[in-house]
Each structure stands twice: as C-alpha cells, then as structure tokens.
Short mmCIF file of C-alpha atoms in Angstrom, two decimals:
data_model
loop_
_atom_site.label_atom_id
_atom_site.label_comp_id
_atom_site.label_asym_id
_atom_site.label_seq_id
_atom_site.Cartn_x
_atom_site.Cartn_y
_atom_site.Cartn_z
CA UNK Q 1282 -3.25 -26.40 -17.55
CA UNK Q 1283 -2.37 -30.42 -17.72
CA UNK Q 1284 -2.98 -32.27 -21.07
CA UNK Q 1285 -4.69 -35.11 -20.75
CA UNK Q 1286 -5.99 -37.26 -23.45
CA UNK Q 1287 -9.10 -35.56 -25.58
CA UNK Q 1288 -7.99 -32.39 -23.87
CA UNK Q 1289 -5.50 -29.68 -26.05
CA UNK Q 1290 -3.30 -27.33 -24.02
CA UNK Q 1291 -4.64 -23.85 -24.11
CA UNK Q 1292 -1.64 -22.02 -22.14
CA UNK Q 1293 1.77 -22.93 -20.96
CA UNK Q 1294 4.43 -21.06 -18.73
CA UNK Q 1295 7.72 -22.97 -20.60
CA UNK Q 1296 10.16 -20.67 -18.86
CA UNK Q 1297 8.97 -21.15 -15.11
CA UNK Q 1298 10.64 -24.78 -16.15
CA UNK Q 1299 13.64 -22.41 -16.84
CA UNK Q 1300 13.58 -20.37 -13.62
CA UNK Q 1301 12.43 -22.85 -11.07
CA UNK Q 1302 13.37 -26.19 -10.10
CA UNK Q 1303 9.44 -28.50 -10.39
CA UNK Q 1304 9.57 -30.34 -7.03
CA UNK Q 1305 5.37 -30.93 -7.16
CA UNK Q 1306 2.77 -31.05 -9.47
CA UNK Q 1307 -0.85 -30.00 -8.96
CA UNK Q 1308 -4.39 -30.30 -10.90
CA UNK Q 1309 -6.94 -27.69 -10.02
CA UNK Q 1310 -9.94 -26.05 -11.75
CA UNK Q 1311 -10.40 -22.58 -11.73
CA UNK Q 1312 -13.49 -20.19 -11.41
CA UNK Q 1313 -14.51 -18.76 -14.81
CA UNK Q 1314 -17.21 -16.62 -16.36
CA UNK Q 1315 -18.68 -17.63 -19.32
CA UNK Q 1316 -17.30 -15.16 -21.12
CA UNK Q 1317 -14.03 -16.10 -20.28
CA UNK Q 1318 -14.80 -19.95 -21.19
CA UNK Q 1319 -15.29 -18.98 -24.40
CA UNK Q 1320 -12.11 -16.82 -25.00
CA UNK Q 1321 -10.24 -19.85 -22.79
CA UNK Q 1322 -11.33 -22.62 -26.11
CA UNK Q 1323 -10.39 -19.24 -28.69
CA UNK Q 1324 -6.56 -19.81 -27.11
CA UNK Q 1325 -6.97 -16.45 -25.48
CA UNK Q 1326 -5.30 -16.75 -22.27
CA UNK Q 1327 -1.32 -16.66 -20.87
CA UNK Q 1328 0.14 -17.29 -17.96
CA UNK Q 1329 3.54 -16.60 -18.57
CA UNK Q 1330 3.18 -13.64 -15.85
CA UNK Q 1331 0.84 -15.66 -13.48
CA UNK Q 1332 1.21 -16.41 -9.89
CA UNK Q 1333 -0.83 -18.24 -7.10
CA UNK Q 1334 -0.90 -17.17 -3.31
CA UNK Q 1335 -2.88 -18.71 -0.69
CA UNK Q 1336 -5.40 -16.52 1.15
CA UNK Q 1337 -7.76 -17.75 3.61
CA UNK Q 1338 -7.45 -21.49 2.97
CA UNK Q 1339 -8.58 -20.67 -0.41
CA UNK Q 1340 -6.17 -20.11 -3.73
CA UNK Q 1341 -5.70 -17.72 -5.98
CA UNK Q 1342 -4.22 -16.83 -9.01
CA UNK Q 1343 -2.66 -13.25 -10.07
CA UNK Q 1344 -1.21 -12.39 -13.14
CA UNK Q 1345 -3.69 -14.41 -15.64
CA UNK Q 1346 -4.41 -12.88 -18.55
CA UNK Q 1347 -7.48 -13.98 -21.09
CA UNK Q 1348 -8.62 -11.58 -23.39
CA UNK Q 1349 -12.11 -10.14 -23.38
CA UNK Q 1350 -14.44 -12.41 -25.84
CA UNK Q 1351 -15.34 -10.34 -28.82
CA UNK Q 1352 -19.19 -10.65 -28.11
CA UNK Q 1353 -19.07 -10.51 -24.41
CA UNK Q 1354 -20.25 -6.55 -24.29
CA UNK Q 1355 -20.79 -6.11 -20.75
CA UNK Q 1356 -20.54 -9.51 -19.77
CA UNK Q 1357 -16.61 -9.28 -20.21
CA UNK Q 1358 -14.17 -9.25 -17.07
CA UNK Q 1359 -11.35 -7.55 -16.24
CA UNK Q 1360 -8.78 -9.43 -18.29
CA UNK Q 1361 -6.16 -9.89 -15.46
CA UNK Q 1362 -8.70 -10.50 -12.49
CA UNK Q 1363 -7.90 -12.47 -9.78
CA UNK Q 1364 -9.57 -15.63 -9.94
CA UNK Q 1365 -10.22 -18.65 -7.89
CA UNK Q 1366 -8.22 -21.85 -8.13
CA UNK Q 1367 -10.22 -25.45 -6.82
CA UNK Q 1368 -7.84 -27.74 -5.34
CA UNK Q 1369 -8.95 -29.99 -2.41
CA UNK Q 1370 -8.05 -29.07 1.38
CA UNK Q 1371 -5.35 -31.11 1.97
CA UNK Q 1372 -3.20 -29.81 -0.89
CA UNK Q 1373 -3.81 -26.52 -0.07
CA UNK Q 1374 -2.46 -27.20 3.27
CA UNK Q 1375 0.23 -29.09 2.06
CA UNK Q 1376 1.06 -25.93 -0.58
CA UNK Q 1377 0.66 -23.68 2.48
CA UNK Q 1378 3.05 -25.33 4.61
CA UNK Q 1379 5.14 -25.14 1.93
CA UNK Q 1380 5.66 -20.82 1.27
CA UNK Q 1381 5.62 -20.84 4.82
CA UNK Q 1382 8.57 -22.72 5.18
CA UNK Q 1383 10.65 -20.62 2.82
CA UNK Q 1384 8.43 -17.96 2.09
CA UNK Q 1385 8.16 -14.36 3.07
CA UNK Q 1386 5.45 -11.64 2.99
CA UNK Q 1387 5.99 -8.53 1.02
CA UNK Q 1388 5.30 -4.95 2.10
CA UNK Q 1389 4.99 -1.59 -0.12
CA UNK Q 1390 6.04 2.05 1.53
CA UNK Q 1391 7.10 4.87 0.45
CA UNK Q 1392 10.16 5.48 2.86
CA UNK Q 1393 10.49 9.48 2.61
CA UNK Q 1394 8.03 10.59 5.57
CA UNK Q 1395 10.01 9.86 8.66
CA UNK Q 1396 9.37 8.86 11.78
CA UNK Q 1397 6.64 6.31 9.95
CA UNK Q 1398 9.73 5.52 7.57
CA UNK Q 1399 13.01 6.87 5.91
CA UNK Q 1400 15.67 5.44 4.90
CA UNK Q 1401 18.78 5.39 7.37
CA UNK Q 1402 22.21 6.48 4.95
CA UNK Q 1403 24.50 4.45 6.93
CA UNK Q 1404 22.39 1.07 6.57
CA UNK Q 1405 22.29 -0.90 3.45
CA UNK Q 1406 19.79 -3.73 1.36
CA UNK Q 1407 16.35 -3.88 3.90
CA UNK Q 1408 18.32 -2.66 6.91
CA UNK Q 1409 17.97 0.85 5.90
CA UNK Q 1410 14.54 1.48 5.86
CA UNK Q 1411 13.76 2.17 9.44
CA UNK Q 1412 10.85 3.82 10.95
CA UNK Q 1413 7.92 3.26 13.25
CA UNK Q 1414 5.51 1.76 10.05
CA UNK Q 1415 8.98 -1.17 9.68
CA UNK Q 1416 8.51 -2.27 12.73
CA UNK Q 1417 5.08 -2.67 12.59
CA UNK Q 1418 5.26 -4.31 9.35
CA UNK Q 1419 8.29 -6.41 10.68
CA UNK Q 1420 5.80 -7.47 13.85
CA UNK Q 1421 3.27 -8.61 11.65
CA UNK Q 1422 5.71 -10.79 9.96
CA UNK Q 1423 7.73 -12.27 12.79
CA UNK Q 1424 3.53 -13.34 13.77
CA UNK Q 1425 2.88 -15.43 10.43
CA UNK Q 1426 5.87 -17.24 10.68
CA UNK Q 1427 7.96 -15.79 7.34
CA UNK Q 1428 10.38 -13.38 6.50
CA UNK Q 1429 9.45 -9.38 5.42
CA UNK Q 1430 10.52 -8.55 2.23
CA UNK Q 1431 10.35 -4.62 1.39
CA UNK Q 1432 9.85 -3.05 -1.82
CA UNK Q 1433 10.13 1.02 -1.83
CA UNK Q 1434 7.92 2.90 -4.23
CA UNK Q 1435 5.90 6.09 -4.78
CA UNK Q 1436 3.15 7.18 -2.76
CA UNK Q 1437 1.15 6.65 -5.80
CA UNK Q 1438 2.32 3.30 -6.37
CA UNK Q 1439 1.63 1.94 -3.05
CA UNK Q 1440 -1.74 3.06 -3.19
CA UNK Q 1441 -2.49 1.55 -6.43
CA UNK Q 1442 -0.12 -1.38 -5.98
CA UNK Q 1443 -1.79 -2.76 -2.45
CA UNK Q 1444 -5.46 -2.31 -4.62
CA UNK Q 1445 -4.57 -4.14 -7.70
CA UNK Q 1446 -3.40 -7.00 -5.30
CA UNK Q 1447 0.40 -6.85 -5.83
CA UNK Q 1448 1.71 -6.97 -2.89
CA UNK Q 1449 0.34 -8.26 0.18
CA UNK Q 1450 0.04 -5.10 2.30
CA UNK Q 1451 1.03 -1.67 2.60
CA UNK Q 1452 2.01 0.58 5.66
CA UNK Q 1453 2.77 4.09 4.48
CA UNK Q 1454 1.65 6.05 7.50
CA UNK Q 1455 -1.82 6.10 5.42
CA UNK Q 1456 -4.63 7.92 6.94
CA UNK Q 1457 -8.17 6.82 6.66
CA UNK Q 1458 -10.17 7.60 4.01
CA UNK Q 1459 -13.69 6.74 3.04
CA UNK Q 1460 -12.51 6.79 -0.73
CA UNK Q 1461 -9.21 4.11 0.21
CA UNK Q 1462 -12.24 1.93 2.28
CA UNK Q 1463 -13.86 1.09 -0.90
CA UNK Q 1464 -10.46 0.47 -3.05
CA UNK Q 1465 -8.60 -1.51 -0.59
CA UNK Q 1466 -9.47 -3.27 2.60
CA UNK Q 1467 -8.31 -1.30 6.16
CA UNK Q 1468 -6.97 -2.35 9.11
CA UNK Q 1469 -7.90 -0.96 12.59
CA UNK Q 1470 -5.61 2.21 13.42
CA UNK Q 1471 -2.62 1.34 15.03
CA UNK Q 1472 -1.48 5.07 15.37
CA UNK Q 1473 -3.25 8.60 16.25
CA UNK Q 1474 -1.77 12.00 16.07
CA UNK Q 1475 -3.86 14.50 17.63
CA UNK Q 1476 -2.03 17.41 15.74
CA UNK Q 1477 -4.23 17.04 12.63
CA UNK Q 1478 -3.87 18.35 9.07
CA UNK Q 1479 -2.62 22.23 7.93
CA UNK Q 1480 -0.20 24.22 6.55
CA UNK Q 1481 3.04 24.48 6.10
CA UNK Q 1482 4.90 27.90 4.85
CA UNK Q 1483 7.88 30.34 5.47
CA UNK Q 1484 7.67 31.49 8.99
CA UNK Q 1485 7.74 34.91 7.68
CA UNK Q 1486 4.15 34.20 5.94
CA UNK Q 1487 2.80 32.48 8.83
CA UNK Q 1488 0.17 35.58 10.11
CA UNK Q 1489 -0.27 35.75 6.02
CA UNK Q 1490 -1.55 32.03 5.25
CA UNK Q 1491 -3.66 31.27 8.17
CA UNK Q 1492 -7.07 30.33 6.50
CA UNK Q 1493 -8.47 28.96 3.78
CA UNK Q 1494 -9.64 32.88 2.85
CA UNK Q 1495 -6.50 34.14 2.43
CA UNK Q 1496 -5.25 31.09 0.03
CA UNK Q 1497 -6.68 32.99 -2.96
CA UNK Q 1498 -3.47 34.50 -3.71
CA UNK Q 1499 -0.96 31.43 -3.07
CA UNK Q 1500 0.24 28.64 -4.66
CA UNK Q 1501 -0.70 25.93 -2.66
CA UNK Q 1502 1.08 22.06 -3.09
CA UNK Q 1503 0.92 18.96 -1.58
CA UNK Q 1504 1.18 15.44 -2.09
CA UNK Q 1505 -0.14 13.48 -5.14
CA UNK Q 1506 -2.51 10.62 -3.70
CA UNK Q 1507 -2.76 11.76 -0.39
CA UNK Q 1508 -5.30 12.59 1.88
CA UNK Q 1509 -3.97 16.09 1.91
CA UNK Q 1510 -4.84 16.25 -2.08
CA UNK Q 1511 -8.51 15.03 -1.08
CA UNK Q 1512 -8.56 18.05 1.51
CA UNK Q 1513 -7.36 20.43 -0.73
CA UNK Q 1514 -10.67 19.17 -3.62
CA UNK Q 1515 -13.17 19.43 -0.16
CA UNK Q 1516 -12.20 22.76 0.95
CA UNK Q 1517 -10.24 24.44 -1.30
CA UNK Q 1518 -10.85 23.43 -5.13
CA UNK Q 1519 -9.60 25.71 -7.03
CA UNK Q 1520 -9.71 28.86 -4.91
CA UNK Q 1521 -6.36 29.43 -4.51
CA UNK Q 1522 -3.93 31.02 -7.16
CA UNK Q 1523 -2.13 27.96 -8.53
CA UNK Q 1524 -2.26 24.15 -7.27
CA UNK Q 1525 0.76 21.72 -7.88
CA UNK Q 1526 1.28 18.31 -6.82
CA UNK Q 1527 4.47 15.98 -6.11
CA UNK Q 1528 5.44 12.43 -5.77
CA UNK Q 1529 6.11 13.19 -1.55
CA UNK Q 1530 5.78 15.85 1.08
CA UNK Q 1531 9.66 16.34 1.47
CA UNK Q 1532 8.94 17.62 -2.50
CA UNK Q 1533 6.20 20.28 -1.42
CA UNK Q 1534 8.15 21.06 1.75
CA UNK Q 1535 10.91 21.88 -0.34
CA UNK Q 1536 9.34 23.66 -2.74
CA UNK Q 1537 7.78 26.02 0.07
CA UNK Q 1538 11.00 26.99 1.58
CA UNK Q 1539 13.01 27.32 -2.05
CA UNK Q 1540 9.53 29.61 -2.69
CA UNK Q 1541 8.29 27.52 -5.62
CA UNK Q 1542 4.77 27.36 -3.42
CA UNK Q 1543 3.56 29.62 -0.71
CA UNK Q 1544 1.58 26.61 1.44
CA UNK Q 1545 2.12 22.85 1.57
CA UNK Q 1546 -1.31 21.14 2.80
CA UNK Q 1547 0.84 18.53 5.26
CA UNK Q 1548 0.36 16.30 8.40
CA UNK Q 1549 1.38 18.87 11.08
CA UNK Q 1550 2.94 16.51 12.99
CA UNK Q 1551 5.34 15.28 9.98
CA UNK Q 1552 5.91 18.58 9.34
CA UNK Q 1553 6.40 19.75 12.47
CA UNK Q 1554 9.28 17.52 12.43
CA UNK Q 1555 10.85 19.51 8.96
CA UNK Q 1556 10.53 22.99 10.55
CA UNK Q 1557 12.50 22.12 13.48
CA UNK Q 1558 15.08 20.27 11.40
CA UNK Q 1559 15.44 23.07 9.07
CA UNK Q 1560 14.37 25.97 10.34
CA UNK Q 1561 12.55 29.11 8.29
CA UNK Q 1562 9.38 26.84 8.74
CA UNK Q 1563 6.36 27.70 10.59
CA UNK Q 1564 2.70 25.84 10.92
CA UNK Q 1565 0.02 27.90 11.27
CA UNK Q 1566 -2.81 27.71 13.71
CA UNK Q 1567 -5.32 26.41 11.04
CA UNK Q 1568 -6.85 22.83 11.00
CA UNK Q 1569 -9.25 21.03 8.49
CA UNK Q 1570 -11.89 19.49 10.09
CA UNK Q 1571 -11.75 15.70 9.31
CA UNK Q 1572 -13.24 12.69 10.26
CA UNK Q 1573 -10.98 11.37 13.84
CA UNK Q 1574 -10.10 8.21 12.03
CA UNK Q 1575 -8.70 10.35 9.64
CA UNK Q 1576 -5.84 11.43 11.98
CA UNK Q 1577 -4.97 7.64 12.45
CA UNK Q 1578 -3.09 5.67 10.50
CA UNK Q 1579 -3.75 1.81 8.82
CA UNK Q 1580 -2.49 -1.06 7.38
CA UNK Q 1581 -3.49 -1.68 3.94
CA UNK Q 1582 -4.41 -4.79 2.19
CA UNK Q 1583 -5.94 -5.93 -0.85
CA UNK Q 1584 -9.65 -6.20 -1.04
CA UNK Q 1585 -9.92 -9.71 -2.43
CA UNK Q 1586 -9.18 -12.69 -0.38
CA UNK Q 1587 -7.19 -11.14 3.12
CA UNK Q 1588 -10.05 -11.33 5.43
CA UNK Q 1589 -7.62 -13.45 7.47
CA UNK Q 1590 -4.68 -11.73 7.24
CA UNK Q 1591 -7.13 -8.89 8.21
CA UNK Q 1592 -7.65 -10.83 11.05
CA UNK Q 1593 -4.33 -11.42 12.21
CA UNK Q 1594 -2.69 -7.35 11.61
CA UNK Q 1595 -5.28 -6.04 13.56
CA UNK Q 1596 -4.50 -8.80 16.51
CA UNK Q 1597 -1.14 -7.84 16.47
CA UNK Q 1598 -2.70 -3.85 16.05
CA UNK Q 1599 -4.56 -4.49 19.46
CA UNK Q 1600 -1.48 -6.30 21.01
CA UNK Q 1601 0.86 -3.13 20.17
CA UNK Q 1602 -1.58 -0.49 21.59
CA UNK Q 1603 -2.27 -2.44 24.22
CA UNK Q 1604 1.81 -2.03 25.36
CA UNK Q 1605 1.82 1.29 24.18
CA UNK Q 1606 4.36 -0.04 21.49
CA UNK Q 1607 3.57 2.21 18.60
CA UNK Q 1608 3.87 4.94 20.70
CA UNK Q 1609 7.44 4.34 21.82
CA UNK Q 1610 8.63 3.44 18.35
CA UNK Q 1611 7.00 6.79 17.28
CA UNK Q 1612 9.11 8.53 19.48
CA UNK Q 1613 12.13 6.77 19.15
CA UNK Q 1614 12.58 6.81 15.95
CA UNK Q 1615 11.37 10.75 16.01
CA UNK Q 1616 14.64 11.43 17.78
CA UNK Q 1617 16.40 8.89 15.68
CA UNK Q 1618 15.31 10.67 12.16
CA UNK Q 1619 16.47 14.17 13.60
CA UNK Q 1620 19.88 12.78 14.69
CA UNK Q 1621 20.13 11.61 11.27
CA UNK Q 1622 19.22 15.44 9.69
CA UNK Q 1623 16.13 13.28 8.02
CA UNK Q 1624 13.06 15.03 7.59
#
C-alpha cells in the first residue's frame, strides 16, 4: 500500500524488493468489508504471501491475509479471501499484456491414472507427464498465448487446490459431480466413456463380488476424493465389512490384487486398462447408476473470477470434439501407457 503524506503504511512485502527486479509501479484500491477496514487501521493485514492475477479484465489479489476484527461476529470474512483490486482499464491492459508476454498458466493433476495422465520414466522436468488430460491442458495453453506450467499433486490436493483458487485450472480426468459444481466452476465435458463405474477384484472372486448384496462381507477401497468415494456413501455406506481409502486408484488396485481389499470401486475403463496389464484382474458385470455427465470428464477452474477463461476451455472443448481429437489422444496414449507397463 503507497505512503503518501497523512497516510501511515499498514503492510509491506520488503522481500519481493529482494526477489524481483521493480520495473513498474501501480496505485489501486481494493474491495473491503467493513470489518476488514477496521482490522486494516488495527495493522492487521500482510502481504508478504500475496499475489495478483488478472481475470476477466478485472484484478485480483490472492494470498492477503487480515485478521478477523475482534467484534466482527458474523460479519467477519474469510481472512485470506480473494479480493478485488481497482485500477483503471488501461493499466490493467497494460499489466495484462505484460504476464502474457512472459507468463504462463499453471495446471494441477494428479499424473497416476493413465491414459488421462502418467508419468512417462524415460522423459524428464514437464516432458514426462504425458497423457490425453496434457494435451488438453497443453491446447488450452498454446490458445491464450503463454506457456503451461505443471505442478503434480494428490488427488486430494487438486481438488482442494483448483477451489481455494491456487492454481488456475485442473484436468485430472475428473468426473462430474453435483457436489464439485458448487465448490469449483466446470467446464463442458471434453471426454465420455460409456463403460461407467464398478468393481474391480481378483478374477477368481469375480462370480463372488457382483452386487452391491454380496459386499457385506468384503473390504471394499477406493479412492480418497473421488467420485467413486461419493458412490460408495450413495449406495453402499457402511454395508460392507470394512471401507479403506487411498491417495490413487493404482493404491486400491494394488491393494486388491496383494488381497489387502476384496473390491476397488474404480472407473471400469481405467481399470480395465490394469487387468489387462497385469493380469489376475477381472471387472464384474455390475454398474452404479449415475448421472451421464457423470461418465464425462471436465476441466476445473476456480469459482471466483474465470468466467472467461471458462469461456475460452470450453471453445477449445467444442473445437477438440468437433475433430474427434480427444478421442484419438485417448487411444493413443492407451496403447502408449501399456507399452510403457503403466497402469
């Protein structure tokens, strides 16, 4: 925040002057509750972890921190919300023009659920994650104008990391949900399987585990986050002998075939893809009955300020389906995966 004369300085980010060379300078307000005015003249803020990105024509800044005003009650917000920066049009073009030159967009997958993604063990730095969902991702880029920068994480942590706001997207092979429509905002789907959602056990159990009836006595698994785990709370809940969860489905495939679980709740297409690979494997007949935009897949974005970039993925959606694109990644890198031995 700039000092100027009758004016004190509430918060300062001293080692961005460190890390960064300063090549411009600019004054904006900012979009405040009341409650947060008040902590703001307390000296409650920092921005020693903040950010800005540019969304929409409008700005935004991540990573600001004031702390809730001791008699704010329920009038207090979320300490580290986003919140809007004022600047005038021009400079937010002129800032805009600016990351775009030398900037790059940043994605979030989990790269263990090949042919979406995986990582290829003869390819090193961003070269090795490979997949259907990179090239997608790498599409979407090559259309803004920057560069794709990917960061791998935990199913988990993409979920939560795309909803909190950051990163600027997320393509994880993630299903529809009506739970992730609330907490994040969706694109269109830009890829169907038709093979649904079921089981996954030991081929020798396969007439054993074919319902959800005769689940009662297994220990069922699947993966933490997932649309499998909210299948498993709609239809199954309990009635089964034991229920354990893991960071990824390679996990709960693996733990079915070591017998550390009888039945791994999967994407039978995914894990179609393990049992041939492996062998021992079987899918059984069985499939939940879902919503059909359930058995697509979607970008993810952050709620708050991405209506355009909204705009723009599913543009470049429609322009890939329209070729028939997603399909023929899908099945190249299908055969590409199993040449590799990755499930």
């Amino acid at each position: 925040m700039a000092k100027q004369k009758g004016n004190r300085m509430i918060a300062n980010n001293k080692k961005a002057y460190h890390d960064y060379f300063i090549e411009d300078k600019y004054e904006a307000g900012i979009s405040l509750a009341g409650t947060e005015v008040k902590s703001l003249r307390m000296g409650k803020c920092s921005i020693k972890e903040s950010f800005i990105r540019i969304e929409r024509d409008e700005v935004f800044i991540y990573g600001m921190h004031i702390s809730p005003y001791e008699k704010g009650n329920i009038f207090n917000k979320d300490p580290l919300r986003i919140r809007k920066l004022l600047l005038h049009d021009y400079e937010i073009r002129k800032l805009e023009a600016q990351i775009k030159e030398k900037g790059y967009i940043e994605l979030c997958t989990e790269p263990y659920f090949a042919p979406y993604e995986y990582v290829d063990p003869n390819k090193s730095g961003e070269d090795q994650y490979q997949g259907m969902d990179i090239e997608v991702a790498r599409y979407i880029a090559d259309k803004i104008g920057v560069d794709l920068k990917i960061t791998a994480l935990d199913y988990t942590a993409v979920l939560s990391g795309v909803a909190d706001g950051k990163y600027d997207f997320a393509i994880s092979a993630i299903a529809y949900a009506p739970s992730r429509a609330e907490a994040m905002r969706l694109s269109d789907v830009y890829y169907s399987s038709n093979t649904g959602y079921g089981f996954i056990v030991r081929t020798e159990d396969a007439d054993k585990y074919n319902d959800l009836d005769s689940l009662k006595d297994a220990v069922v698994i699947t993966q933490s986050g997932s649309v499998q785990e909210a299948l498993y709370n709609q239809y199954i809940n309990g009635a089964c002998k034991e229920f354990k969860l893991v960071a990824n489905m390679t996990d709960g495939y693996l733990a079915v075939a070591e017998g550390k679980a009888d039945v791994c709740i999967c994407n039978t297409a995914s894990a179609q893809l393990y049992a041939d690979a492996n062998g021992g494997m079987s899918i059984p007949d069985y499939r939940f009955e879902v919503d059909p935009n359930m058995n697509g897949t979607c970008v993810a974005m952050p709620m708050e300020g991405t209506e355009s970039l909204a705009e723009l993925v599913n543009q470049c959606i429609a322009e890939l389906k329209e070729n028939g694109q997603t399909d023929v990644w899908y099945s190249e890198y299908e055969e590409q995966a199993a040449a590799l031995g990755i499930e």
